[in-house]
């Protein structure tokens, strides 16, 4: 068992955050932009426990397979529809000792407007807008997001290929590491 760190919110609290900010977006309390060249995102809250982001996704904008550096998270789709491809299987390696490859498979999950998803600190997924209409979502991470790892799936195994310090949630992957 991994106890919840002292500076972490529970998954329920994270979902409360994204639902609350999603309600604010629905009421028009946040300006939303969309940028087909570079996915638009803005941080709407940050403290020691949690950071909360608004993201818009134009057609075909998405991430690559990634984790959140040990942060747990939640996201609520406010508008449009997102397709989440989630790793189902062994947990992502979180330490060098545990970098051994884990078997599993990818599962596509359609996330409709109004839907909220939560995930723990070892969750690995890819999020994409495969629709023509712009999608808008609210994301929260606890502890606040600072690190992401990117993965390939090779022969049914999850293989870490890159890491990045980031304050850009659902970021595109950095250039492939040499090693
Ligand atoms: Fe993510």
PDB file of C-alpha atoms and ligand atoms in Angstrom:
ATOM      1  CA  UNK A   1       0.000   0.000   0.000  1.00  0.00           C
ATOM      2  CA  UNK A   2       1.121   3.516  -0.795  1.00  0.00           C
ATOM      3  CA  UNK A   3      -0.292   5.979   1.746  1.00  0.00           C
ATOM      4  CA  UNK A   4      -1.526   9.298   0.401  1.00  0.00           C
ATOM      5  CA  UNK A   5       1.317  11.815   0.809  1.00  0.00           C
ATOM      6  CA  UNK A   6       0.693  14.623   3.274  1.00  0.00           C
ATOM      7  CA  UNK A   7       0.493  17.180   0.486  1.00  0.00           C
ATOM      8  CA  UNK A   8      -1.853  15.241  -1.743  1.00  0.00           C
ATOM      9  CA  UNK A   9      -5.582  15.481  -2.265  1.00  0.00           C
ATOM     10  CA  UNK A  10      -7.754  12.401  -2.524  1.00  0.00           C
ATOM     11  CA  UNK A  11      -9.191  11.386  -5.886  1.00  0.00           C
ATOM     12  CA  UNK A  12     -12.585  12.583  -4.672  1.00  0.00           C
ATOM     13  CA  UNK A  13     -11.153  16.001  -3.823  1.00  0.00           C
ATOM     14  CA  UNK A  14      -9.469  16.196  -7.219  1.00  0.00           C
ATOM     15  CA  UNK A  15     -12.782  15.379  -8.924  1.00  0.00           C
ATOM     16  CA  UNK A  16     -14.473  18.069  -6.829  1.00  0.00           C
ATOM     17  CA  UNK A  17     -11.943  20.569  -8.157  1.00  0.00           C
ATOM     18  CA  UNK A  18     -12.405  19.710 -11.822  1.00  0.00           C
ATOM     19  CA  UNK A  19     -16.201  19.586 -11.533  1.00  0.00           C
ATOM     20  CA  UNK A  20     -16.250  22.935  -9.751  1.00  0.00           C
ATOM     21  CA  UNK A  21     -14.075  24.644 -12.368  1.00  0.00           C
ATOM     22  CA  UNK A  22     -16.066  22.939 -15.147  1.00  0.00           C
ATOM     23  CA  UNK A  23     -19.193  24.524 -13.675  1.00  0.00           C
ATOM     24  CA  UNK A  24     -17.419  27.895 -13.731  1.00  0.00           C
ATOM     25  CA  UNK A  25     -16.582  27.381 -17.411  1.00  0.00           C
ATOM     26  CA  UNK A  26     -20.215  26.527 -18.136  1.00  0.00           C
ATOM     27  CA  UNK A  27     -21.241  29.768 -16.453  1.00  0.00           C
ATOM     28  CA  UNK A  28     -18.839  31.719 -18.661  1.00  0.00           C
ATOM     29  CA  UNK A  29     -16.455  32.642 -15.847  1.00  0.00           C
ATOM     30  CA  UNK A  30     -13.330  31.648 -17.810  1.00  0.00           C
ATOM     31  CA  UNK A  31     -12.237  32.828 -21.213  1.00  0.00           C
ATOM     32  CA  UNK A  32     -11.643  29.818 -23.456  1.00  0.00           C
ATOM     33  CA  UNK A  33      -9.425  29.978 -26.502  1.00  0.00           C
ATOM     34  CA  UNK A  34      -8.588  27.394 -29.127  1.00  0.00           C
ATOM     35  CA  UNK A  35      -5.358  27.260 -31.093  1.00  0.00           C
ATOM     36  CA  UNK A  36      -4.918  24.685 -33.844  1.00  0.00           C
ATOM     37  CA  UNK A  37      -1.153  25.308 -33.962  1.00  0.00           C
ATOM     38  CA  UNK A  38      -0.415  24.764 -30.279  1.00  0.00           C
ATOM     39  CA  UNK A  39      -2.870  23.316 -27.798  1.00  0.00           C
ATOM     40  CA  UNK A  40      -4.212  26.099 -25.618  1.00  0.00           C
ATOM     41  CA  UNK A  41      -3.915  25.645 -21.845  1.00  0.00           C
ATOM     42  CA  UNK A  42      -3.947  27.898 -18.821  1.00  0.00           C
ATOM     43  CA  UNK A  43      -3.438  27.275 -15.127  1.00  0.00           C
ATOM     44  CA  UNK A  44      -6.401  28.587 -13.169  1.00  0.00           C
ATOM     45  CA  UNK A  45      -5.255  27.566  -9.686  1.00  0.00           C
ATOM     46  CA  UNK A  46      -2.103  26.399  -7.938  1.00  0.00           C
ATOM     47  CA  UNK A  47      -1.236  25.850  -4.296  1.00  0.00           C
ATOM     48  CA  UNK A  48       0.927  23.392  -2.338  1.00  0.00           C
ATOM     49  CA  UNK A  49      -1.599  20.611  -2.841  1.00  0.00           C
ATOM     50  CA  UNK A  50      -3.057  20.923  -6.310  1.00  0.00           C
ATOM     51  CA  UNK A  51      -2.820  22.668  -9.646  1.00  0.00           C
ATOM     52  CA  UNK A  52      -5.814  23.065 -11.936  1.00  0.00           C
ATOM     53  CA  UNK A  53      -5.731  23.670 -15.661  1.00  0.00           C
ATOM     54  CA  UNK A  54      -8.076  24.519 -18.476  1.00  0.00           C
ATOM     55  CA  UNK A  55      -7.215  22.933 -21.813  1.00  0.00           C
ATOM     56  CA  UNK A  56      -8.826  23.185 -25.233  1.00  0.00           C
ATOM     57  CA  UNK A  57      -8.287  20.585 -27.932  1.00  0.00           C
ATOM     58  CA  UNK A  58      -8.865  21.296 -31.611  1.00  0.00           C
ATOM     59  CA  UNK A  59      -9.361  18.438 -34.079  1.00  0.00           C
ATOM     60  CA  UNK A  60      -6.612  15.845 -33.745  1.00  0.00           C
ATOM     61  CA  UNK A  61      -4.792  17.631 -30.934  1.00  0.00           C
ATOM     62  CA  UNK A  62      -3.609  15.185 -28.329  1.00  0.00           C
ATOM     63  CA  UNK A  63      -0.825  13.908 -26.186  1.00  0.00           C
ATOM     64  CA  UNK A  64       1.383  10.869 -26.343  1.00  0.00           C
ATOM     65  CA  UNK A  65       1.348   8.000 -23.912  1.00  0.00           C
ATOM     66  CA  UNK A  66       2.473   9.462 -20.571  1.00  0.00           C
ATOM     67  CA  UNK A  67       2.212   9.428 -16.805  1.00  0.00           C
ATOM     68  CA  UNK A  68       2.144  12.389 -14.409  1.00  0.00           C
ATOM     69  CA  UNK A  69       5.364  11.870 -12.480  1.00  0.00           C
ATOM     70  CA  UNK A  70       3.622  10.376  -9.472  1.00  0.00           C
ATOM     71  CA  UNK A  71       0.844  12.953  -9.253  1.00  0.00           C
ATOM     72  CA  UNK A  72      -2.709  11.704  -9.061  1.00  0.00           C
ATOM     73  CA  UNK A  73      -5.250  13.538 -11.167  1.00  0.00           C
ATOM     74  CA  UNK A  74      -8.745  14.131 -12.394  1.00  0.00           C
ATOM     75  CA  UNK A  75     -10.264  15.634 -15.495  1.00  0.00           C
ATOM     76  CA  UNK A  76     -13.727  16.752 -16.468  1.00  0.00           C
ATOM     77  CA  UNK A  77     -14.770  17.216 -20.082  1.00  0.00           C
ATOM     78  CA  UNK A  78     -16.735  20.447 -20.343  1.00  0.00           C
ATOM     79  CA  UNK A  79     -17.423  20.576 -24.050  1.00  0.00           C
ATOM     80  CA  UNK A  80     -16.953  18.167 -26.930  1.00  0.00           C
ATOM     81  CA  UNK A  81     -15.577  14.680 -26.498  1.00  0.00           C
ATOM     82  CA  UNK A  82     -12.126  13.315 -25.716  1.00  0.00           C
ATOM     83  CA  UNK A  83     -10.762   9.876 -26.445  1.00  0.00           C
ATOM     84  CA  UNK A  84      -8.517   8.533 -23.735  1.00  0.00           C
ATOM     85  CA  UNK A  85      -6.249   5.602 -24.415  1.00  0.00           C
ATOM     86  CA  UNK A  86      -5.322   4.098 -21.079  1.00  0.00           C
ATOM     87  CA  UNK A  87      -2.739   1.511 -20.174  1.00  0.00           C
ATOM     88  CA  UNK A  88      -4.331  -1.464 -18.460  1.00  0.00           C
ATOM     89  CA  UNK A  89      -1.870  -3.811 -16.913  1.00  0.00           C
ATOM     90  CA  UNK A  90       1.209  -3.543 -14.777  1.00  0.00           C
ATOM     91  CA  UNK A  91       1.711  -0.170 -13.153  1.00  0.00           C
ATOM     92  CA  UNK A  92       4.143   2.243 -14.723  1.00  0.00           C
ATOM     93  CA  UNK A  93       7.669   1.991 -13.436  1.00  0.00           C
ATOM     94  CA  UNK A  94       8.199   4.752 -10.908  1.00  0.00           C
ATOM     95  CA  UNK A  95      11.733   4.045  -9.787  1.00  0.00           C
ATOM     96  CA  UNK A  96      14.852   3.045 -11.608  1.00  0.00           C
ATOM     97  CA  UNK A  97      14.821  -0.286  -9.831  1.00  0.00           C
ATOM     98  CA  UNK A  98      11.313  -0.856 -11.120  1.00  0.00           C
ATOM     99  CA  UNK A  99      11.985   0.135 -14.707  1.00  0.00           C
ATOM    100  CA  UNK A 100      11.496  -3.421 -15.768  1.00  0.00           C
ATOM    101  CA  UNK A 101       8.911  -3.618 -18.514  1.00  0.00           C
ATOM    102  CA  UNK A 102       5.349  -4.432 -17.519  1.00  0.00           C
ATOM    103  CA  UNK A 103       2.910  -6.373 -19.645  1.00  0.00           C
ATOM    104  CA  UNK A 104      -0.581  -5.133 -20.398  1.00  0.00           C
ATOM    105  CA  UNK A 105      -2.600  -3.503 -23.150  1.00  0.00           C
ATOM    106  CA  UNK A 106      -4.158  -0.207 -24.203  1.00  0.00           C
ATOM    107  CA  UNK A 107      -7.881   0.471 -23.888  1.00  0.00           C
ATOM    108  CA  UNK A 108      -9.760   3.294 -25.640  1.00  0.00           C
ATOM    109  CA  UNK A 109     -12.226   5.179 -23.453  1.00  0.00           C
ATOM    110  CA  UNK A 110     -14.565   7.856 -24.831  1.00  0.00           C
ATOM    111  CA  UNK A 111     -15.008  10.722 -22.392  1.00  0.00           C
ATOM    112  CA  UNK A 112     -18.163  12.723 -23.038  1.00  0.00           C
ATOM    113  CA  UNK A 113     -18.985  16.251 -21.922  1.00  0.00           C
ATOM    114  CA  UNK A 114     -19.944  16.195 -18.264  1.00  0.00           C
ATOM    115  CA  UNK A 115     -17.875  13.114 -17.534  1.00  0.00           C
ATOM    116  CA  UNK A 116     -15.179  13.153 -14.833  1.00  0.00           C
ATOM    117  CA  UNK A 117     -12.325  10.668 -14.621  1.00  0.00           C
ATOM    118  CA  UNK A 118      -9.802  10.195 -11.824  1.00  0.00           C
ATOM    119  CA  UNK A 119      -6.491   8.399 -11.757  1.00  0.00           C
ATOM    120  CA  UNK A 120      -3.727   7.499  -9.355  1.00  0.00           C
ATOM    121  CA  UNK A 121      -0.072   8.371  -9.404  1.00  0.00           C
ATOM    122  CA  UNK A 122       1.012   5.509 -11.639  1.00  0.00           C
ATOM    123  CA  UNK A 123      -1.633   5.941 -14.315  1.00  0.00           C
ATOM    124  CA  UNK A 124      -0.490   5.994 -17.954  1.00  0.00           C
ATOM    125  CA  UNK A 125      -2.683   7.390 -20.715  1.00  0.00           C
ATOM    126  CA  UNK A 126      -2.921   9.340 -23.947  1.00  0.00           C
ATOM    127  CA  UNK A 127      -5.685  11.905 -24.479  1.00  0.00           C
ATOM    128  CA  UNK A 128      -6.831  13.088 -27.890  1.00  0.00           C
ATOM    129  CA  UNK A 129      -9.655  14.932 -29.594  1.00  0.00           C
ATOM    130  CA  UNK A 130     -10.580  12.784 -32.583  1.00  0.00           C
ATOM    131  CA  UNK A 131     -13.665  14.884 -33.368  1.00  0.00           C
ATOM    132  CA  UNK A 132     -13.948  17.965 -35.552  1.00  0.00           C
ATOM    133  CA  UNK A 133     -15.491  20.068 -32.780  1.00  0.00           C
ATOM    134  CA  UNK A 134     -13.234  21.740 -30.219  1.00  0.00           C
ATOM    135  CA  UNK A 135     -13.154  19.979 -26.865  1.00  0.00           C
ATOM    136  CA  UNK A 136     -12.606  21.742 -23.544  1.00  0.00           C
ATOM    137  CA  UNK A 137     -11.533  20.013 -20.340  1.00  0.00           C
ATOM    138  CA  UNK A 138     -10.461  20.826 -16.799  1.00  0.00           C
ATOM    139  CA  UNK A 139      -7.540  18.922 -15.260  1.00  0.00           C
ATOM    140  CA  UNK A 140      -6.267  18.814 -11.681  1.00  0.00           C
ATOM    141  CA  UNK A 141      -3.105  17.189 -10.322  1.00  0.00           C
ATOM    142  CA  UNK A 142      -1.959  16.494  -6.785  1.00  0.00           C
ATOM    143  CA  UNK A 143       0.777  16.984  -5.821  1.00  0.00           C
ATOM    144  CA  UNK A 144       1.033  19.752  -8.444  1.00  0.00           C
ATOM    145  CA  UNK A 145       2.353  18.449 -11.743  1.00  0.00           C
ATOM    146  CA  UNK A 146       6.095  18.824 -12.234  1.00  0.00           C
ATOM    147  CA  UNK A 147       7.288  15.727 -14.015  1.00  0.00           C
ATOM    148  CA  UNK A 148       6.024  13.532 -16.827  1.00  0.00           C
ATOM    149  CA  UNK A 149       7.324  10.310 -18.339  1.00  0.00           C
ATOM    150  CA  UNK A 150       6.548   9.141 -21.852  1.00  0.00           C
ATOM    151  CA  UNK A 151       6.135   5.579 -23.010  1.00  0.00           C
ATOM    152  CA  UNK A 152       6.047   3.295 -25.982  1.00  0.00           C
ATOM    153  CA  UNK A 153       4.312  -0.043 -26.060  1.00  0.00           C
ATOM    154  CA  UNK A 154       6.517  -2.724 -27.491  1.00  0.00           C
ATOM    155  CA  UNK A 155       5.248  -6.274 -27.847  1.00  0.00           C
ATOM    156  CA  UNK A 156       2.624  -5.672 -25.172  1.00  0.00           C
ATOM    157  CA  UNK A 157       5.064  -4.122 -22.724  1.00  0.00           C
ATOM    158  CA  UNK A 158       5.220  -0.559 -21.456  1.00  0.00           C
ATOM    159  CA  UNK A 159       8.638   0.983 -22.125  1.00  0.00           C
ATOM    160  CA  UNK A 160       9.637   4.391 -20.809  1.00  0.00           C
ATOM    161  CA  UNK A 161      11.329   6.383 -23.538  1.00  0.00           C
ATOM    162  CA  UNK A 162      11.517   9.982 -22.295  1.00  0.00           C
ATOM    163  CA  UNK A 163      11.027  12.171 -19.244  1.00  0.00           C
ATOM    164  CA  UNK A 164      10.470  15.879 -18.834  1.00  0.00           C
ATOM    165  CA  UNK A 165      10.129  18.467 -16.118  1.00  0.00           C
ATOM    166  CA  UNK A 166       6.996  20.326 -17.036  1.00  0.00           C
ATOM    167  CA  UNK A 167       4.372  22.764 -15.954  1.00  0.00           C
ATOM    168  CA  UNK A 168       2.395  21.994 -19.101  1.00  0.00           C
ATOM    169  CA  UNK A 169      -0.116  19.269 -18.390  1.00  0.00           C
ATOM    170  CA  UNK A 170      -0.896  16.781 -21.103  1.00  0.00           C
ATOM    171  CA  UNK A 171       2.230  18.042 -22.817  1.00  0.00           C
ATOM    172  CA  UNK A 172       3.606  16.763 -26.074  1.00  0.00           C
ATOM    173  CA  UNK A 173       6.499  14.368 -25.574  1.00  0.00           C
ATOM    174  CA  UNK A 174      10.043  15.730 -25.693  1.00  0.00           C
ATOM    175  CA  UNK A 175      12.481  14.515 -28.295  1.00  0.00           C
ATOM    176  CA  UNK A 176      13.372  10.887 -27.936  1.00  0.00           C
ATOM    177  CA  UNK A 177      16.145  10.193 -25.429  1.00  0.00           C
ATOM    178  CA  UNK A 178      19.422   8.945 -26.796  1.00  0.00           C
ATOM    179  CA  UNK A 179      19.618   6.035 -24.426  1.00  0.00           C
TER     180      UNK A 179
HETATM  181 FE1  LIG B   1      -2.339  13.037 -18.611  1.00  0.00          FE
END
